[in-house]
PDB file of C-alpha atoms in Angstrom:
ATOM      1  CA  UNK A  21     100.245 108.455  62.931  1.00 68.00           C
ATOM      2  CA  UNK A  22     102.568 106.303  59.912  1.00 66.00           C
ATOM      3  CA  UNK A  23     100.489 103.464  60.022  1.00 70.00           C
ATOM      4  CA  UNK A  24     100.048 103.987  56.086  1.00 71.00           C
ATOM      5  CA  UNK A  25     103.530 102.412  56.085  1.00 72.00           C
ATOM      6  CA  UNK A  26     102.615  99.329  56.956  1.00 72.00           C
ATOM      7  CA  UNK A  27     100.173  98.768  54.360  1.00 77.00           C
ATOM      8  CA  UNK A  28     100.875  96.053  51.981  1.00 81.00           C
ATOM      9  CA  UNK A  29     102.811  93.832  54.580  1.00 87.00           C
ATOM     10  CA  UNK A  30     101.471  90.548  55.061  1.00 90.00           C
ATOM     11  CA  UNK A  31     103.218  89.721  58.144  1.00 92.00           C
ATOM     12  CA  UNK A  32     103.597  86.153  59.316  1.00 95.00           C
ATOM     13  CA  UNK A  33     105.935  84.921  62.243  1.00 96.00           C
ATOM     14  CA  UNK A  34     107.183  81.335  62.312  1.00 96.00           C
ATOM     15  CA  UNK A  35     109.332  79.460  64.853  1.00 97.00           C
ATOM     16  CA  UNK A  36     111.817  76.993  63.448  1.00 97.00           C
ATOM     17  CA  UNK A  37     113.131  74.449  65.277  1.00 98.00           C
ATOM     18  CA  UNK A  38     117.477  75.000  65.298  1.00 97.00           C
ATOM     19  CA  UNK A  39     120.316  75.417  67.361  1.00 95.00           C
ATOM     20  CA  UNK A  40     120.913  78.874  65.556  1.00 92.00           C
ATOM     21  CA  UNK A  41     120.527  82.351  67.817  1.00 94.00           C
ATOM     22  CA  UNK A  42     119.322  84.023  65.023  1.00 94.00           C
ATOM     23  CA  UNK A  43     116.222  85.652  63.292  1.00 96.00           C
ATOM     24  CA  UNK A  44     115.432  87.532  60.225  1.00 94.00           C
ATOM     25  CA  UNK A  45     112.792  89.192  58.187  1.00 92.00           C
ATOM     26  CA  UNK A  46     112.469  89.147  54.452  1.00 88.00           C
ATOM     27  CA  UNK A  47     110.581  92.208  52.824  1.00 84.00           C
ATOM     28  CA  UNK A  48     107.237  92.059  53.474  1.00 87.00           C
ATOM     29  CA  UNK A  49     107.174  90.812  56.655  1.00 90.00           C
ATOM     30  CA  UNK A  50     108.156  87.440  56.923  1.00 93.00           C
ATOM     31  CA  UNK A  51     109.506  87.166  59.933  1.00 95.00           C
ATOM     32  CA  UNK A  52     111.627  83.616  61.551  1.00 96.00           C
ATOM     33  CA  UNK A  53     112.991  83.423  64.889  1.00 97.00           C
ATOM     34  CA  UNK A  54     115.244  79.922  65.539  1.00 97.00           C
ATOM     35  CA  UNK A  55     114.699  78.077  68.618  1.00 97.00           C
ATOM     36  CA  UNK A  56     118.064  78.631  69.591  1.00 96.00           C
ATOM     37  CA  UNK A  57     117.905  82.078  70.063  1.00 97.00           C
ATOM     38  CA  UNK A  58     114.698  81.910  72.995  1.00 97.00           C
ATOM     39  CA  UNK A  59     117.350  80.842  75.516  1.00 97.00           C
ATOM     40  CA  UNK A  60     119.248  84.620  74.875  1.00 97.00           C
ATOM     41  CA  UNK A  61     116.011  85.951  75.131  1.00 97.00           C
ATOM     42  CA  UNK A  62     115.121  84.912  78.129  1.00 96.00           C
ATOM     43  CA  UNK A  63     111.370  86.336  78.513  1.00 96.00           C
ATOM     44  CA  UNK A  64     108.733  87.937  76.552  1.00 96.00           C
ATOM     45  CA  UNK A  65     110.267  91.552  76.433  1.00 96.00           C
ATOM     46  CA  UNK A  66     113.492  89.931  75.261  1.00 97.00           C
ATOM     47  CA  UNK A  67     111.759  88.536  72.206  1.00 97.00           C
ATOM     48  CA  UNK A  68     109.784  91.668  71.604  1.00 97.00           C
ATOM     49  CA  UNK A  69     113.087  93.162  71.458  1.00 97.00           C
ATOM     50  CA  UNK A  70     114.061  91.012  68.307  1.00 97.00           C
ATOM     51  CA  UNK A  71     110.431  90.781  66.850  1.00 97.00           C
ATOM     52  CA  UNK A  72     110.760  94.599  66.930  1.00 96.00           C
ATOM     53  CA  UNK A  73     114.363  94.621  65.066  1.00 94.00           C
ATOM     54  CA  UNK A  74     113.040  92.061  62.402  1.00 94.00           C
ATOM     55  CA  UNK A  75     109.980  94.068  62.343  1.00 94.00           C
ATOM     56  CA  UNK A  76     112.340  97.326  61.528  1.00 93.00           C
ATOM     57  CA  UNK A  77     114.370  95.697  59.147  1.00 91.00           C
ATOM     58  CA  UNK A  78     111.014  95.106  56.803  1.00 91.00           C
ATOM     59  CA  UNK A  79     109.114  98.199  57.436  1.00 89.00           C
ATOM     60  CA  UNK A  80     112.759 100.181  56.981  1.00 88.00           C
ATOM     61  CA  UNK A  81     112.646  98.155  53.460  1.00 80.00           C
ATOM     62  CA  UNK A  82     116.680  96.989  54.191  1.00 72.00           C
ATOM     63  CA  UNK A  83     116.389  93.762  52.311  1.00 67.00           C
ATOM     64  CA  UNK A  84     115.264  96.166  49.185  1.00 65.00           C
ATOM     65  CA  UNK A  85     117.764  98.844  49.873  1.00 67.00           C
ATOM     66  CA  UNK A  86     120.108  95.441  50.117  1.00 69.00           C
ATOM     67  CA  UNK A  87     119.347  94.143  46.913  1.00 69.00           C
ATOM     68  CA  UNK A  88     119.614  97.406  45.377  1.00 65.00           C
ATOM     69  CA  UNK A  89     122.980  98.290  46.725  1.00 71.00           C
ATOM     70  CA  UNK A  90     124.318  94.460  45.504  1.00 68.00           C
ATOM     71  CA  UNK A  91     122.843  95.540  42.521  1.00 72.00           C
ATOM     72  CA  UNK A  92     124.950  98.634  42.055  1.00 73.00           C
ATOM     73  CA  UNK A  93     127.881  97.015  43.489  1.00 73.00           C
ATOM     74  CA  UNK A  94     127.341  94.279  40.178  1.00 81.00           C
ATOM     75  CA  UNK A  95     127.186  97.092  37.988  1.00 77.00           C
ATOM     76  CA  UNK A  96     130.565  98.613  38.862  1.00 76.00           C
ATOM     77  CA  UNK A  97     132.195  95.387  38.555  1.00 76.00           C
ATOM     78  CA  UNK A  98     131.052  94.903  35.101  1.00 79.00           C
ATOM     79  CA  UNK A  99     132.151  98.432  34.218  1.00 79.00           C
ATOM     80  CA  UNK A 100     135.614  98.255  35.141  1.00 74.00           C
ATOM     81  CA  UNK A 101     135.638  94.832  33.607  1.00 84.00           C
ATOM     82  CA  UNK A 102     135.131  96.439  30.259  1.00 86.00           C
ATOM     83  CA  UNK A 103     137.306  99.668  31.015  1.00 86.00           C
ATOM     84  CA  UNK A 104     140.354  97.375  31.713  1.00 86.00           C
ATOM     85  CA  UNK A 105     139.259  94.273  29.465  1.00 88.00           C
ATOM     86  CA  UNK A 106     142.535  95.362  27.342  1.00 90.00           C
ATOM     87  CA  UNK A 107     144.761  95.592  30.337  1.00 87.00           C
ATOM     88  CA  UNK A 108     147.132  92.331  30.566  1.00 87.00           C
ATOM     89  CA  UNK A 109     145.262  89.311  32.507  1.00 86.00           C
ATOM     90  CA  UNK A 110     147.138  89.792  35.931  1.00 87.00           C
ATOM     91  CA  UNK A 111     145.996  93.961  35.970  1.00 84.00           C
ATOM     92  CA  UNK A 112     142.605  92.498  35.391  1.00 81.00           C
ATOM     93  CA  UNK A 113     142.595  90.124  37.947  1.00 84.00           C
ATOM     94  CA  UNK A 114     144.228  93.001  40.653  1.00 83.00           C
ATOM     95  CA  UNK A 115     141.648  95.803  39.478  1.00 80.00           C
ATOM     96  CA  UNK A 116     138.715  93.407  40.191  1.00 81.00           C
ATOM     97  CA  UNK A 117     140.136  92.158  43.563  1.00 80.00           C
ATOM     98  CA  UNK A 118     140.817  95.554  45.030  1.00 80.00           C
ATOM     99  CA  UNK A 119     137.612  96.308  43.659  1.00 75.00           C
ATOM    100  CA  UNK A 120     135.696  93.451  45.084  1.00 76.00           C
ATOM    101  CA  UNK A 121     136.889  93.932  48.461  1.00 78.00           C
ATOM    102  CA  UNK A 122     137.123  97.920  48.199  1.00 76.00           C
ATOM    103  CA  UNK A 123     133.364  97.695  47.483  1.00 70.00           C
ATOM    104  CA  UNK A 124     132.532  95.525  50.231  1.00 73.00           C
ATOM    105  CA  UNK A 125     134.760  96.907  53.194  1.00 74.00           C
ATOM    106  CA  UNK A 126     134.064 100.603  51.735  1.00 76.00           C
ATOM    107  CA  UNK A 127     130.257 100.543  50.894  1.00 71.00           C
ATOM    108  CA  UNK A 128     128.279  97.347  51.783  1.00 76.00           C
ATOM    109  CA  UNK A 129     129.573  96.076  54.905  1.00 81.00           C
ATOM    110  CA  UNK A 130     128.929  99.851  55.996  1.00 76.00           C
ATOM    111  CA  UNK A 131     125.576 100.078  54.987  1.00 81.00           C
ATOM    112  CA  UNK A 132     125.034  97.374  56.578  1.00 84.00           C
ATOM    113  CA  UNK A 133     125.621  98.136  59.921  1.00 88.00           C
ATOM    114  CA  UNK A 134     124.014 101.278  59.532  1.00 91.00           C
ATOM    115  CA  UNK A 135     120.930  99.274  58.578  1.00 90.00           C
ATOM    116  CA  UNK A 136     121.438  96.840  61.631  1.00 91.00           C
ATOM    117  CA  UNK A 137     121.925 100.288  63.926  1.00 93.00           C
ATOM    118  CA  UNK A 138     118.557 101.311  62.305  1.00 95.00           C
ATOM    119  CA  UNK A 139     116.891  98.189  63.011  1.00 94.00           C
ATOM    120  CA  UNK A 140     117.929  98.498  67.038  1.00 95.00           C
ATOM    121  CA  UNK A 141     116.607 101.905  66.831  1.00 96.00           C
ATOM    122  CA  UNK A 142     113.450 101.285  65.464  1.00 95.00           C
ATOM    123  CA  UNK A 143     113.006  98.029  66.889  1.00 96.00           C
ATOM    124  CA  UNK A 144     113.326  99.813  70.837  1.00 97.00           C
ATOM    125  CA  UNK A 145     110.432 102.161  69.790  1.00 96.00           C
ATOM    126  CA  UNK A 146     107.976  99.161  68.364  1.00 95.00           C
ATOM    127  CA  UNK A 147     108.912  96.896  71.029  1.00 97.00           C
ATOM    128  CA  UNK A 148     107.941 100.235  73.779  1.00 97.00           C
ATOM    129  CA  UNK A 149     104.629 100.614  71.368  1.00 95.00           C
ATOM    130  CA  UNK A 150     103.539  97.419  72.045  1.00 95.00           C
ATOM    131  CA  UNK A 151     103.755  97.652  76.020  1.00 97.00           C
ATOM    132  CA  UNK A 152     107.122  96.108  76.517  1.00 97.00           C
ATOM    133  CA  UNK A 153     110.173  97.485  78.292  1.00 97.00           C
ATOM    134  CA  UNK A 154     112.716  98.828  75.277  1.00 97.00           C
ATOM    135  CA  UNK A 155     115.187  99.015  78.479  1.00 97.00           C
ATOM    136  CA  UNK A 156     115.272  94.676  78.354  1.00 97.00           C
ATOM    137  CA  UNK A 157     117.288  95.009  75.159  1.00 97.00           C
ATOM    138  CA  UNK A 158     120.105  96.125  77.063  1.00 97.00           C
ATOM    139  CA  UNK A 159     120.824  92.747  79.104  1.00 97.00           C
ATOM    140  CA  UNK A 160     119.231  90.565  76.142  1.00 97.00           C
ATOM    141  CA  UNK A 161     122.595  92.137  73.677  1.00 93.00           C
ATOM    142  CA  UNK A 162     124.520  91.541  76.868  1.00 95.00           C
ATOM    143  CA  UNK A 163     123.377  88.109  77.196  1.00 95.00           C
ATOM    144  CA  UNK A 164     123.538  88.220  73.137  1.00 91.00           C
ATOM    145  CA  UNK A 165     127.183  89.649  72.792  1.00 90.00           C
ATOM    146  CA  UNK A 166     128.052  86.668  75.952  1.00 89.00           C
ATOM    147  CA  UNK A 167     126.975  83.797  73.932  1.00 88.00           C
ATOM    148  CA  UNK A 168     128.698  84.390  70.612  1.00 79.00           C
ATOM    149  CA  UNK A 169     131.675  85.887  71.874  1.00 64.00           C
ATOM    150  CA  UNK A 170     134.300  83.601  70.349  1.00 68.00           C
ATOM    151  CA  UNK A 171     135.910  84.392  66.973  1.00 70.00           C
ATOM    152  CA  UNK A 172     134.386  87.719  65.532  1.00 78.00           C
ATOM    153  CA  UNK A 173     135.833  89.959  62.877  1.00 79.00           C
ATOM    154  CA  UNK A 174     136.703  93.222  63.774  1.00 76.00           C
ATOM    155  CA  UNK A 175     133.602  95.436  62.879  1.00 82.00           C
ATOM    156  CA  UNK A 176     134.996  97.256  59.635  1.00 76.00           C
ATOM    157  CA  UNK A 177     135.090  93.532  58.448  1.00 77.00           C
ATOM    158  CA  UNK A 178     131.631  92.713  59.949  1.00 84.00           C
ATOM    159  CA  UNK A 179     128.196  93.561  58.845  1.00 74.00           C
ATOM    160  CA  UNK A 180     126.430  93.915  62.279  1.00 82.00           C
ATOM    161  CA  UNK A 181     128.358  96.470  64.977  1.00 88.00           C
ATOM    162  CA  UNK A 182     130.497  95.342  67.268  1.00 89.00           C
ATOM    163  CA  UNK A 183     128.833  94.462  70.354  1.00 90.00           C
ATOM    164  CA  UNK A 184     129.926  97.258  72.159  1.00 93.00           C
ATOM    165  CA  UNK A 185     129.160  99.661  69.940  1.00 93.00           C
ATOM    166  CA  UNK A 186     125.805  97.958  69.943  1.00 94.00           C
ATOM    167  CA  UNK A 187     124.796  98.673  73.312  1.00 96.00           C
ATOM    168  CA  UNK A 188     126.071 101.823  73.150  1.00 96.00           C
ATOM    169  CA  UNK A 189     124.433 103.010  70.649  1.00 96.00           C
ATOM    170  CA  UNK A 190     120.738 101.663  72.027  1.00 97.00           C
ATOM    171  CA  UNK A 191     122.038 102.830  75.082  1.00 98.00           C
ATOM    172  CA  UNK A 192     122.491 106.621  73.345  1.00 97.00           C
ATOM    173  CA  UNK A 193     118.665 106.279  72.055  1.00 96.00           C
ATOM    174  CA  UNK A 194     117.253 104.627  75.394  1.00 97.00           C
ATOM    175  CA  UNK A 195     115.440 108.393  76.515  1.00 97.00           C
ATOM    176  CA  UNK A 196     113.469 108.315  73.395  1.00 97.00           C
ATOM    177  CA  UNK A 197     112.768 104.749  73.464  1.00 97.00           C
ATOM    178  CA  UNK A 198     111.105 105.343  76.847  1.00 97.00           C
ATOM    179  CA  UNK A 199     108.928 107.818  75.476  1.00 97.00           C
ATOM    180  CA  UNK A 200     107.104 105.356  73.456  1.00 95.00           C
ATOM    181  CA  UNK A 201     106.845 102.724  76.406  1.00 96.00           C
ATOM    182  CA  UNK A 202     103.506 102.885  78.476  1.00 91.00           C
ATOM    183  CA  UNK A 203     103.627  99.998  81.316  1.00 83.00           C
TER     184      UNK A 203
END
């Protein structure tokens, strides 16, 4: 019954040829998937998992909400530029730091993985809509969280939850996932 939300997309999917295990969506609905990433995905549901996350990301407008929040974050920076712009050149230099990295750790990183949690959620219920089983996303962020597992940051430092929390989380919203799924 939202399907007035998707008007205005122009959705297009394209396949690019790299190593990468990675997709993304620009607003609109431009949506790429790297080669590299089919071999996590193992089947059909597995990639309906992440077509339904990209698909999220657009229809949830994050790459506006994005822009806007970078945006924001900009204008901050420029204000306390001026308010200490009298202030000696090293007080400068550690107001705009903390700042810089305040901003980030405290607000962007944040939303971010809020955004990313969003996309999982939303993703599970498309990817059920469209006939496949939202319970495959469980083994494909398994399989995901397996084959990148060397050398993350700890989450508060990262803008996608930890893997754990992850499947948790999709875990958490599984029962109402499988609400939407008709085999």
């Amino acid at each position: 019954g939202q399907t007035s939300v998707l008007e205005g997309y122009q959705w297009e999917f394209n396949l690019i040829d790299d190593k990468q295990a990675n997709a993304w969506c620009m607003p609109g609905g431009k949506v790429v998937v790297y080669t590299g990433l089919l071999p996590i995905t193992q089947n059909e549901a597995g990639l309906a998992i992440v077509l339904g996350h990209e698909i999220a990301h657009a229809v949830a407008q994050h790459g506006s909400e994005r822009m806007s929040q970078g945006l924001l974050q900009q204008l901050g920076g420029v204000a306390l530029q001026i308010a200490v712009a009298n202030k000696p050149a090293e007080t400068q230099n550690l107001f705009m730091t903390a700042y810089g990295v305040g901003s980030n750790v405290g607000v962007m990183l944040p939303f971010s993985r809020k955004a990313e949690t969003e996309a999982d959620k939303f993703g599970l219920y498309f990817a059920a809509m469209a006939g496949y089983n939202p319970q495959e996303a469980i083994p494909f962020w398994q399989r995901m969280a397996a084959a990148s597992s060397g050398g993350k940051p700890p989450e508060f430092l990262s803008s996608h939850p930890s893997d754990e929390n992850r499947i948790a989380a999709i875990k958490a919203i599984m029962p109402q996932a499988l609400k939407y799924y008709k085999p």
